[in-house]
Amino acid sequence: MADALSATLPDSALPGRTPAGLKFRLWVMMFLQYFVQGAYLPVLTVYLDTGLGFGPEQLGYVGAAIAVGSLVAPFFVGQLVDRHFATDRVLAAFHLGCGALMLVLYMLTSFWPILVVATLYSALYVPTTMLTNSLSFWHLRDREREFPAVRLWGTVGFIVPAFFIEMVLLRGMGGETLDKARGVILLVSGIGSLAMAAYCLLLPHTPPVKKKHSDFAPKKVFELLRLVDFRVLVLVSFVVAIAHQYFFVWNSPFLQAMLRRGGIERALEQQIAAIGQIFEVAVMAVLGLMLRRLGFKRTLLIGAAAYAVRCLVLGTAASWDGPFPAVMTLVGVGQALHGVCFGCFLAVAFIYVDRVAPVDIRGSVQNLYGVVVISLGLSLGALVSGKVGAAFTSDSPAAGLRSRMGIEYTVGITTEEERTSEGRVTRHRDWPGIWFSGAVIAAVAVGWLAISFPRDPPPANVYDDGTNQKPRA
């Protein structure tokens, strides 16, 4: 009986520290998981914008597509790993499909086929983010201290393709040749997913939890919403996710516009964006200490506030007619704030979710939270960014939103000749308007969190049967 029980309990129920060999396997898993995303996410919209000629709203639709496909995650994927199949095998199958779909995307150039395939891709990739988290939490014995170091290697994996792609694959290119060649980001991502699928077969076995009675996991998941802290976090995270995706939709076209202001045509956008992930490494390295010293609420507030400050910094950089090196330094500060945004809010939120979730439904809880953050929130964020970007993009300065509001000055408006499906057109884009609008969205999350999040969660309380104490209202 004791052996049967121990087979269903996670390694996290064991005392002491996680063995070094096991942690190394989790490090490699996180590296590959985020290498796949780091290859395309920082510069996907600039490829669609200048390489394929998509308009602002089309950029928003594709951004929504790469998030919206995981709506079934908490009910379908969570059930797979909580009740039926080992997490490591589900990860292998999903990444195999991700690799195949990304190779298809690499060959497509039209809007509607890309939109459909991107949606299918997200249905497979987005759940793997939560599954790698839950697999790590299952095997780490001191999750709050050890998970930040494991997740740090995901950040390293996100950074590496930026330098490989731009310094090796796109080296020496510029102009329209570079715009079209950026599609190689999809090829690199697809190969990375196939490598991850093979590696998942070497991960530690992570079986579903077997219980004598059969609770329907989603029912227990929704019971967690009785916790005031969890309910507030879910709602605030939805707003943060909008701000998060807003940044990723517009950051690479903004970086390209700023580089062109200084006469630089070569591929540097992905490397500049990597500043954020480099600072994320530093934040993740001290995240455990921050949680112990500041607690969950104050750490989350720092992360949410960083989203608003980042938009203000980038909007100021776009408005500043100063020396080009000084302007790009300010742009770099805005990129660096990504590390604070992600580390202090999103990473901490996943740790919080793991703490309050009963052990046998952690996969479902992680996926429910992931749907709110990664699917619904990011999808809406992409759509909002497309609408806002379209409002601040026009064929002439007089047709822009700033002029229609009676504001005459044109500081921060860039003029670019771009290729579209209808030929080459001139676009005027109001970057201060775009970024200051994003700051307003993030400010809503900061205020909501400060007022409504009442306290830090209680310590995890795991019993011999592998379940947590029932949530209190």
PDB file of C-alpha atoms in Angstrom, residues 127-402:
ATOM      1  CA  PRO A 127      -0.461  24.156 -23.351  1.00  0.00           C
ATOM      2  CA  THR A 128       3.165  22.976 -23.377  1.00  0.00           C
ATOM      3  CA  THR A 129       4.156  26.125 -21.487  1.00  0.00           C
ATOM      4  CA  MET A 130       1.946  25.168 -18.565  1.00  0.00           C
ATOM      5  CA  LEU A 131       2.886  21.482 -18.822  1.00  0.00           C
ATOM      6  CA  THR A 132       6.610  22.201 -18.495  1.00  0.00           C
ATOM      7  CA  ASN A 133       5.799  24.274 -15.409  1.00  0.00           C
ATOM      8  CA  SER A 134       3.663  21.548 -13.826  1.00  0.00           C
ATOM      9  CA  LEU A 135       6.244  18.853 -14.681  1.00  0.00           C
ATOM     10  CA  SER A 136       8.944  20.926 -12.984  1.00  0.00           C
ATOM     11  CA  PHE A 137       6.776  21.547  -9.918  1.00  0.00           C
ATOM     12  CA  TRP A 138       6.073  17.799  -9.703  1.00  0.00           C
ATOM     13  CA  HIS A 139       9.750  16.846  -9.492  1.00  0.00           C
ATOM     14  CA  LEU A 140      11.271  19.779  -7.579  1.00  0.00           C
ATOM     15  CA  ARG A 141      11.399  19.169  -3.826  1.00  0.00           C
ATOM     16  CA  ASP A 142      11.715  22.848  -2.862  1.00  0.00           C
ATOM     17  CA  ARG A 143       9.637  24.451  -5.585  1.00  0.00           C
ATOM     18  CA  GLU A 144       9.698  28.082  -4.477  1.00  0.00           C
ATOM     19  CA  ARG A 145      13.504  28.133  -4.215  1.00  0.00           C
ATOM     20  CA  GLU A 146      14.391  25.802  -7.088  1.00  0.00           C
ATOM     21  CA  PHE A 147      11.813  26.657  -9.773  1.00  0.00           C
ATOM     22  CA  PRO A 148      13.197  30.170 -10.519  1.00  0.00           C
ATOM     23  CA  ALA A 149      16.601  28.647 -11.307  1.00  0.00           C
ATOM     24  CA  VAL A 150      14.995  26.020 -13.565  1.00  0.00           C
ATOM     25  CA  ARG A 151      12.822  28.588 -15.344  1.00  0.00           C
ATOM     26  CA  LEU A 152      15.901  30.793 -15.796  1.00  0.00           C
ATOM     27  CA  TRP A 153      17.174  28.315 -18.383  1.00  0.00           C
ATOM     28  CA  GLY A 154      13.997  28.900 -20.352  1.00  0.00           C
ATOM     29  CA  THR A 155      14.985  32.549 -20.546  1.00  0.00           C
ATOM     30  CA  VAL A 156      18.470  31.585 -21.746  1.00  0.00           C
ATOM     31  CA  GLY A 157      16.828  29.431 -24.411  1.00  0.00           C
ATOM     32  CA  PHE A 158      14.692  32.385 -25.486  1.00  0.00           C
ATOM     33  CA  ILE A 159      17.782  34.590 -25.897  1.00  0.00           C
ATOM     34  CA  VAL A 160      20.053  32.254 -27.887  1.00  0.00           C
ATOM     35  CA  PRO A 161      18.140  32.199 -31.219  1.00  0.00           C
ATOM     36  CA  ALA A 162      18.219  36.008 -31.430  1.00  0.00           C
ATOM     37  CA  PHE A 163      21.992  36.021 -31.825  1.00  0.00           C
ATOM     38  CA  PHE A 164      22.130  32.866 -33.941  1.00  0.00           C
ATOM     39  CA  ILE A 165      19.525  34.092 -36.414  1.00  0.00           C
ATOM     40  CA  GLU A 166      20.669  37.699 -36.798  1.00  0.00           C
ATOM     41  CA  MET A 167      24.438  37.170 -36.513  1.00  0.00           C
ATOM     42  CA  VAL A 168      24.587  34.004 -38.621  1.00  0.00           C
ATOM     43  CA  LEU A 169      21.523  33.405 -40.795  1.00  0.00           C
ATOM     44  CA  LEU A 170      20.693  37.064 -41.600  1.00  0.00           C
ATOM     45  CA  ARG A 171      24.204  38.493 -41.448  1.00  0.00           C
ATOM     46  CA  GLY A 172      24.994  41.137 -44.065  1.00  0.00           C
ATOM     47  CA  MET A 173      21.395  41.477 -45.283  1.00  0.00           C
ATOM     48  CA  GLY A 174      19.431  44.715 -45.495  1.00  0.00           C
ATOM     49  CA  GLY A 175      16.444  46.346 -47.118  1.00  0.00           C
ATOM     50  CA  GLU A 176      13.823  44.254 -48.907  1.00  0.00           C
ATOM     51  CA  THR A 177      16.127  41.222 -48.998  1.00  0.00           C
ATOM     52  CA  LEU A 178      16.243  41.223 -45.203  1.00  0.00           C
ATOM     53  CA  ASP A 179      12.489  41.805 -44.900  1.00  0.00           C
ATOM     54  CA  LYS A 180      11.740  38.652 -46.901  1.00  0.00           C
ATOM     55  CA  ALA A 181      14.537  36.552 -45.382  1.00  0.00           C
ATOM     56  CA  ARG A 182      13.222  37.038 -41.842  1.00  0.00           C
ATOM     57  CA  GLY A 183      10.901  34.106 -42.459  1.00  0.00           C
ATOM     58  CA  VAL A 184      13.799  31.875 -41.448  1.00  0.00           C
ATOM     59  CA  ILE A 185      12.673  32.472 -37.848  1.00  0.00           C
ATOM     60  CA  LEU A 186       9.808  30.044 -38.482  1.00  0.00           C
ATOM     61  CA  LEU A 187      12.148  27.388 -39.859  1.00  0.00           C
ATOM     62  CA  VAL A 188      14.440  27.610 -36.833  1.00  0.00           C
ATOM     63  CA  SER A 189      11.454  27.383 -34.491  1.00  0.00           C
ATOM     64  CA  GLY A 190      10.108  24.309 -36.269  1.00  0.00           C
ATOM     65  CA  ILE A 191      13.442  22.489 -36.033  1.00  0.00           C
ATOM     66  CA  GLY A 192      13.618  23.437 -32.351  1.00  0.00           C
ATOM     67  CA  SER A 193      10.174  21.901 -31.693  1.00  0.00           C
ATOM     68  CA  LEU A 194      11.188  18.632 -33.331  1.00  0.00           C
ATOM     69  CA  ALA A 195      14.310  18.531 -31.148  1.00  0.00           C
ATOM     70  CA  MET A 196      12.157  19.189 -28.071  1.00  0.00           C
ATOM     71  CA  ALA A 197       9.794  16.353 -29.042  1.00  0.00           C
ATOM     72  CA  ALA A 198      12.702  13.921 -29.142  1.00  0.00           C
ATOM     73  CA  TYR A 199      14.120  15.198 -25.837  1.00  0.00           C
ATOM     74  CA  CYS A 200      10.765  14.801 -24.057  1.00  0.00           C
ATOM     75  CA  LEU A 201      11.202  11.039 -24.362  1.00  0.00           C
ATOM     76  CA  LEU A 202      14.217  11.389 -22.026  1.00  0.00           C
ATOM     77  CA  LEU A 203      12.404  13.435 -19.362  1.00  0.00           C
ATOM     78  CA  PRO A 204      11.615  11.914 -15.946  1.00  0.00           C
ATOM     79  CA  HIS A 205       8.366   9.970 -16.026  1.00  0.00           C
ATOM     80  CA  THR A 206       5.496  12.097 -14.713  1.00  0.00           C
ATOM     81  CA  PRO A 207       2.391   9.893 -14.429  1.00  0.00           C
ATOM     82  CA  PRO A 208      -1.190  11.012 -13.934  1.00  0.00           C
ATOM     83  CA  VAL A 209      -2.441  10.896 -10.341  1.00  0.00           C
ATOM     84  CA  LYS A 210      -4.475   7.759  -9.660  1.00  0.00           C
ATOM     85  CA  LYS A 211      -7.180   7.981  -7.022  1.00  0.00           C
ATOM     86  CA  LYS A 212      -9.725   5.461  -5.722  1.00  0.00           C
ATOM     87  CA  HIS A 213     -12.562   7.933  -6.319  1.00  0.00           C
ATOM     88  CA  SER A 214     -12.983   9.993  -9.458  1.00  0.00           C
ATOM     89  CA  ASP A 215     -13.509  13.711  -9.035  1.00  0.00           C
ATOM     90  CA  PHE A 216     -13.991  15.694 -12.223  1.00  0.00           C
ATOM     91  CA  ALA A 217     -10.903  17.889 -12.196  1.00  0.00           C
ATOM     92  CA  PRO A 218     -12.485  21.012 -13.745  1.00  0.00           C
ATOM     93  CA  LYS A 219     -15.079  21.086 -10.942  1.00  0.00           C
ATOM     94  CA  LYS A 220     -12.308  21.163  -8.331  1.00  0.00           C
ATOM     95  CA  VAL A 221     -10.431  23.750 -10.380  1.00  0.00           C
ATOM     96  CA  PHE A 222     -13.346  26.172 -10.346  1.00  0.00           C
ATOM     97  CA  GLU A 223     -13.726  25.677  -6.597  1.00  0.00           C
ATOM     98  CA  LEU A 224     -10.415  27.523  -6.256  1.00  0.00           C
ATOM     99  CA  LEU A 225     -12.168  30.672  -7.454  1.00  0.00           C
ATOM    100  CA  ARG A 226     -13.734  30.781  -3.980  1.00  0.00           C
ATOM    101  CA  LEU A 227     -10.323  31.980  -2.788  1.00  0.00           C
ATOM    102  CA  VAL A 228     -10.374  35.781  -2.961  1.00  0.00           C
ATOM    103  CA  ASP A 229      -6.625  35.942  -3.702  1.00  0.00           C
ATOM    104  CA  PHE A 230      -6.861  33.473  -6.579  1.00  0.00           C
ATOM    105  CA  ARG A 231      -9.940  35.148  -8.057  1.00  0.00           C
ATOM    106  CA  VAL A 232      -8.318  38.600  -8.012  1.00  0.00           C
ATOM    107  CA  LEU A 233      -5.086  37.258  -9.474  1.00  0.00           C
ATOM    108  CA  VAL A 234      -6.961  35.630 -12.365  1.00  0.00           C
ATOM    109  CA  LEU A 235      -8.786  38.861 -13.215  1.00  0.00           C
ATOM    110  CA  VAL A 236      -5.739  41.107 -12.878  1.00  0.00           C
ATOM    111  CA  SER A 237      -3.654  38.654 -14.905  1.00  0.00           C
ATOM    112  CA  PHE A 238      -6.177  38.985 -17.715  1.00  0.00           C
ATOM    113  CA  VAL A 239      -5.457  42.732 -17.913  1.00  0.00           C
ATOM    114  CA  VAL A 240      -1.689  42.170 -17.584  1.00  0.00           C
ATOM    115  CA  ALA A 241      -1.855  39.669 -20.437  1.00  0.00           C
ATOM    116  CA  ILE A 242      -3.411  42.325 -22.670  1.00  0.00           C
ATOM    117  CA  ALA A 243      -0.498  44.661 -21.883  1.00  0.00           C
ATOM    118  CA  HIS A 244       1.984  41.793 -22.358  1.00  0.00           C
ATOM    119  CA  GLN A 245       0.800  40.913 -25.871  1.00  0.00           C
ATOM    120  CA  TYR A 246       0.403  44.590 -26.776  1.00  0.00           C
ATOM    121  CA  PHE A 247       4.146  44.992 -26.268  1.00  0.00           C
ATOM    122  CA  PHE A 248       5.084  41.947 -28.352  1.00  0.00           C
ATOM    123  CA  VAL A 249       2.896  42.996 -31.283  1.00  0.00           C
ATOM    124  CA  TRP A 250       4.443  46.461 -31.602  1.00  0.00           C
ATOM    125  CA  ASN A 251       7.956  46.124 -30.194  1.00  0.00           C
ATOM    126  CA  SER A 252       9.766  44.767 -33.260  1.00  0.00           C
ATOM    127  CA  PRO A 253       8.179  47.204 -35.781  1.00  0.00           C
ATOM    128  CA  PHE A 254       9.018  49.988 -33.316  1.00  0.00           C
ATOM    129  CA  LEU A 255      12.636  48.857 -33.030  1.00  0.00           C
ATOM    130  CA  GLN A 256      12.919  48.722 -36.818  1.00  0.00           C
ATOM    131  CA  ALA A 257      11.522  52.269 -37.090  1.00  0.00           C
ATOM    132  CA  MET A 258      13.943  53.569 -34.450  1.00  0.00           C
ATOM    133  CA  LEU A 259      16.933  51.894 -36.123  1.00  0.00           C
ATOM    134  CA  ARG A 260      15.959  53.346 -39.482  1.00  0.00           C
ATOM    135  CA  ARG A 261      15.772  56.789 -37.855  1.00  0.00           C
ATOM    136  CA  GLY A 262      19.506  56.363 -37.228  1.00  0.00           C
ATOM    137  CA  GLY A 263      20.161  55.027 -40.746  1.00  0.00           C
ATOM    138  CA  ILE A 264      20.623  51.389 -39.646  1.00  0.00           C
ATOM    139  CA  GLU A 265      19.080  48.805 -41.999  1.00  0.00           C
ATOM    140  CA  ARG A 266      20.650  45.519 -40.835  1.00  0.00           C
ATOM    141  CA  ALA A 267      18.941  42.999 -38.571  1.00  0.00           C
ATOM    142  CA  LEU A 268      19.364  44.081 -34.952  1.00  0.00           C
ATOM    143  CA  GLU A 269      15.799  44.071 -33.634  1.00  0.00           C
ATOM    144  CA  GLN A 270      15.922  40.582 -32.145  1.00  0.00           C
ATOM    145  CA  GLN A 271      19.225  41.236 -30.368  1.00  0.00           C
ATOM    146  CA  ILE A 272      17.950  44.521 -28.907  1.00  0.00           C
ATOM    147  CA  ALA A 273      14.780  42.789 -27.729  1.00  0.00           C
ATOM    148  CA  ALA A 274      16.981  40.152 -26.062  1.00  0.00           C
ATOM    149  CA  ILE A 275      18.051  42.819 -23.544  1.00  0.00           C
ATOM    150  CA  GLY A 276      14.728  42.113 -21.845  1.00  0.00           C
ATOM    151  CA  GLN A 277      15.460  38.418 -21.521  1.00  0.00           C
ATOM    152  CA  ILE A 278      18.998  39.094 -20.285  1.00  0.00           C
ATOM    153  CA  PHE A 279      17.570  41.201 -17.482  1.00  0.00           C
ATOM    154  CA  GLU A 280      14.958  38.508 -16.934  1.00  0.00           C
ATOM    155  CA  VAL A 281      17.817  36.130 -16.094  1.00  0.00           C
ATOM    156  CA  ALA A 282      18.984  38.547 -13.389  1.00  0.00           C
ATOM    157  CA  VAL A 283      15.463  38.912 -11.993  1.00  0.00           C
ATOM    158  CA  MET A 284      14.838  35.158 -11.960  1.00  0.00           C
ATOM    159  CA  ALA A 285      18.143  34.627 -10.169  1.00  0.00           C
ATOM    160  CA  VAL A 286      16.945  36.717  -7.203  1.00  0.00           C
ATOM    161  CA  LEU A 287      13.224  35.946  -7.456  1.00  0.00           C
ATOM    162  CA  GLY A 288      13.236  33.441  -4.615  1.00  0.00           C
ATOM    163  CA  LEU A 289      14.853  36.019  -2.321  1.00  0.00           C
ATOM    164  CA  MET A 290      12.334  38.669  -3.397  1.00  0.00           C
ATOM    165  CA  LEU A 291       9.416  36.400  -2.565  1.00  0.00           C
ATOM    166  CA  ARG A 292      10.807  35.673   0.883  1.00  0.00           C
ATOM    167  CA  ARG A 293      11.557  39.353   1.626  1.00  0.00           C
ATOM    168  CA  LEU A 294       8.650  41.127  -0.099  1.00  0.00           C
ATOM    169  CA  GLY A 295       5.943  38.484  -0.312  1.00  0.00           C
ATOM    170  CA  PHE A 296       3.659  37.724  -3.237  1.00  0.00           C
ATOM    171  CA  LYS A 297       1.596  40.927  -3.349  1.00  0.00           C
ATOM    172  CA  ARG A 298       4.461  43.422  -3.405  1.00  0.00           C
ATOM    173  CA  THR A 299       6.432  41.362  -5.911  1.00  0.00           C
ATOM    174  CA  LEU A 300       3.395  41.133  -8.191  1.00  0.00           C
ATOM    175  CA  LEU A 301       2.869  44.901  -7.882  1.00  0.00           C
ATOM    176  CA  ILE A 302       6.445  45.563  -8.967  1.00  0.00           C
ATOM    177  CA  GLY A 303       5.902  43.380 -12.041  1.00  0.00           C
ATOM    178  CA  ALA A 304       2.579  44.964 -12.985  1.00  0.00           C
ATOM    179  CA  ALA A 305       3.970  48.498 -12.555  1.00  0.00           C
ATOM    180  CA  ALA A 306       6.899  47.611 -14.836  1.00  0.00           C
ATOM    181  CA  TYR A 307       4.441  47.016 -17.705  1.00  0.00           C
ATOM    182  CA  ALA A 308       3.167  50.604 -17.419  1.00  0.00           C
ATOM    183  CA  VAL A 309       6.619  52.146 -16.954  1.00  0.00           C
ATOM    184  CA  ARG A 310       7.972  50.256 -19.970  1.00  0.00           C
ATOM    185  CA  CYS A 311       5.330  51.769 -22.279  1.00  0.00           C
ATOM    186  CA  LEU A 312       5.993  55.234 -20.871  1.00  0.00           C
ATOM    187  CA  VAL A 313       9.732  54.847 -21.485  1.00  0.00           C
ATOM    188  CA  LEU A 314       9.270  53.672 -25.084  1.00  0.00           C
ATOM    189  CA  GLY A 315       6.745  56.417 -25.799  1.00  0.00           C
ATOM    190  CA  THR A 316       9.195  58.975 -24.428  1.00  0.00           C
ATOM    191  CA  ALA A 317      12.006  57.569 -26.573  1.00  0.00           C
ATOM    192  CA  ALA A 318       9.813  57.855 -29.658  1.00  0.00           C
ATOM    193  CA  SER A 319       9.045  61.499 -28.781  1.00  0.00           C
ATOM    194  CA  TRP A 320      12.619  62.536 -27.993  1.00  0.00           C
ATOM    195  CA  ASP A 321      14.486  64.266 -30.782  1.00  0.00           C
ATOM    196  CA  GLY A 322      17.837  63.829 -29.050  1.00  0.00           C
ATOM    197  CA  PRO A 323      21.136  62.225 -30.119  1.00  0.00           C
ATOM    198  CA  PHE A 324      20.549  58.795 -31.644  1.00  0.00           C
ATOM    199  CA  PRO A 325      22.776  56.909 -29.134  1.00  0.00           C
ATOM    200  CA  ALA A 326      20.923  58.518 -26.225  1.00  0.00           C
ATOM    201  CA  VAL A 327      17.526  57.696 -27.741  1.00  0.00           C
ATOM    202  CA  MET A 328      18.530  54.049 -28.275  1.00  0.00           C
ATOM    203  CA  THR A 329      19.823  53.892 -24.695  1.00  0.00           C
ATOM    204  CA  LEU A 330      16.341  54.852 -23.524  1.00  0.00           C
ATOM    205  CA  VAL A 331      14.889  52.220 -25.858  1.00  0.00           C
ATOM    206  CA  GLY A 332      17.256  49.702 -24.244  1.00  0.00           C
ATOM    207  CA  VAL A 333      15.961  50.654 -20.792  1.00  0.00           C
ATOM    208  CA  GLY A 334      12.455  49.933 -22.021  1.00  0.00           C
ATOM    209  CA  GLN A 335      13.566  46.512 -23.268  1.00  0.00           C
ATOM    210  CA  ALA A 336      15.302  45.755 -19.968  1.00  0.00           C
ATOM    211  CA  LEU A 337      12.061  46.319 -18.062  1.00  0.00           C
ATOM    212  CA  HIS A 338      10.686  43.177 -19.684  1.00  0.00           C
ATOM    213  CA  GLY A 339      12.748  41.170 -17.217  1.00  0.00           C
ATOM    214  CA  VAL A 340      10.930  42.821 -14.328  1.00  0.00           C
ATOM    215  CA  CYS A 341       7.544  42.425 -16.058  1.00  0.00           C
ATOM    216  CA  PHE A 342       7.890  38.731 -16.674  1.00  0.00           C
ATOM    217  CA  GLY A 343       9.862  37.695 -13.621  1.00  0.00           C
ATOM    218  CA  CYS A 344       7.966  39.662 -10.994  1.00  0.00           C
ATOM    219  CA  PHE A 345       4.482  39.099 -12.351  1.00  0.00           C
ATOM    220  CA  LEU A 346       4.020  36.118 -14.665  1.00  0.00           C
ATOM    221  CA  ALA A 347       6.604  33.793 -13.111  1.00  0.00           C
ATOM    222  CA  VAL A 348       5.466  34.683  -9.580  1.00  0.00           C
ATOM    223  CA  ALA A 349       1.831  34.170 -10.571  1.00  0.00           C
ATOM    224  CA  PHE A 350       2.559  30.612 -11.742  1.00  0.00           C
ATOM    225  CA  ILE A 351       4.330  29.901  -8.437  1.00  0.00           C
ATOM    226  CA  TYR A 352       1.310  31.221  -6.569  1.00  0.00           C
ATOM    227  CA  VAL A 353      -1.061  29.056  -8.630  1.00  0.00           C
ATOM    228  CA  ASP A 354       1.032  25.979  -7.848  1.00  0.00           C
ATOM    229  CA  ARG A 355       0.942  26.784  -4.138  1.00  0.00           C
ATOM    230  CA  VAL A 356      -2.850  26.988  -3.856  1.00  0.00           C
ATOM    231  CA  ALA A 357      -3.685  24.073  -6.195  1.00  0.00           C
ATOM    232  CA  PRO A 358      -4.344  20.550  -4.841  1.00  0.00           C
ATOM    233  CA  VAL A 359      -1.625  18.192  -6.049  1.00  0.00           C
ATOM    234  CA  ASP A 360      -3.893  15.946  -8.129  1.00  0.00           C
ATOM    235  CA  ILE A 361      -5.291  18.816 -10.253  1.00  0.00           C
ATOM    236  CA  ARG A 362      -2.229  21.036 -10.634  1.00  0.00           C
ATOM    237  CA  GLY A 363      -2.143  20.382 -14.380  1.00  0.00           C
ATOM    238  CA  SER A 364      -5.753  21.513 -14.737  1.00  0.00           C
ATOM    239  CA  VAL A 365      -5.229  24.586 -12.544  1.00  0.00           C
ATOM    240  CA  GLN A 366      -2.090  25.610 -14.446  1.00  0.00           C
ATOM    241  CA  ASN A 367      -4.014  25.215 -17.708  1.00  0.00           C
ATOM    242  CA  LEU A 368      -7.038  27.166 -16.459  1.00  0.00           C
ATOM    243  CA  TYR A 369      -4.766  30.012 -15.396  1.00  0.00           C
ATOM    244  CA  GLY A 370      -2.898  29.674 -18.675  1.00  0.00           C
ATOM    245  CA  VAL A 371      -6.094  30.079 -20.657  1.00  0.00           C
ATOM    246  CA  VAL A 372      -6.948  33.321 -18.841  1.00  0.00           C
ATOM    247  CA  VAL A 373      -3.388  34.640 -19.226  1.00  0.00           C
ATOM    248  CA  ILE A 374      -2.102  33.111 -22.438  1.00  0.00           C
ATOM    249  CA  SER A 375      -5.224  32.446 -24.470  1.00  0.00           C
ATOM    250  CA  LEU A 376      -8.013  34.901 -23.667  1.00  0.00           C
ATOM    251  CA  GLY A 377      -5.844  37.736 -22.334  1.00  0.00           C
ATOM    252  CA  LEU A 378      -3.146  37.533 -24.989  1.00  0.00           C
ATOM    253  CA  SER A 379      -5.692  37.083 -27.766  1.00  0.00           C
ATOM    254  CA  LEU A 380      -7.634  40.153 -26.685  1.00  0.00           C
ATOM    255  CA  GLY A 381      -4.342  42.008 -26.238  1.00  0.00           C
ATOM    256  CA  ALA A 382      -3.383  41.253 -29.832  1.00  0.00           C
ATOM    257  CA  LEU A 383      -6.761  42.397 -31.138  1.00  0.00           C
ATOM    258  CA  VAL A 384      -6.611  45.576 -29.044  1.00  0.00           C
ATOM    259  CA  SER A 385      -3.076  46.280 -30.250  1.00  0.00           C
ATOM    260  CA  GLY A 386      -4.182  45.856 -33.858  1.00  0.00           C
ATOM    261  CA  LYS A 387      -7.083  48.274 -33.416  1.00  0.00           C
ATOM    262  CA  VAL A 388      -4.957  50.827 -31.550  1.00  0.00           C
ATOM    263  CA  GLY A 389      -2.136  50.500 -34.072  1.00  0.00           C
ATOM    264  CA  ALA A 390      -4.565  51.013 -36.953  1.00  0.00           C
ATOM    265  CA  ALA A 391      -5.914  54.145 -35.243  1.00  0.00           C
ATOM    266  CA  PHE A 392      -2.397  55.554 -34.998  1.00  0.00           C
ATOM    267  CA  THR A 393      -1.334  54.469 -38.527  1.00  0.00           C
ATOM    268  CA  SER A 394      -2.420  56.448 -41.575  1.00  0.00           C
ATOM    269  CA  ASP A 395      -1.612  57.184 -45.198  1.00  0.00           C
ATOM    270  CA  SER A 396      -0.979  60.850 -44.368  1.00  0.00           C
ATOM    271  CA  PRO A 397      -0.223  62.792 -41.176  1.00  0.00           C
ATOM    272  CA  ALA A 398      -3.510  64.683 -41.528  1.00  0.00           C
ATOM    273  CA  ALA A 399      -5.489  61.409 -41.446  1.00  0.00           C
ATOM    274  CA  GLY A 400      -3.943  60.166 -38.198  1.00  0.00           C
ATOM    275  CA  LEU A 401      -5.747  60.044 -34.876  1.00  0.00           C
ATOM    276  CA  ARG A 402      -3.534  62.802 -33.461  1.00  0.00           C
TER     277      ARG A 402
END
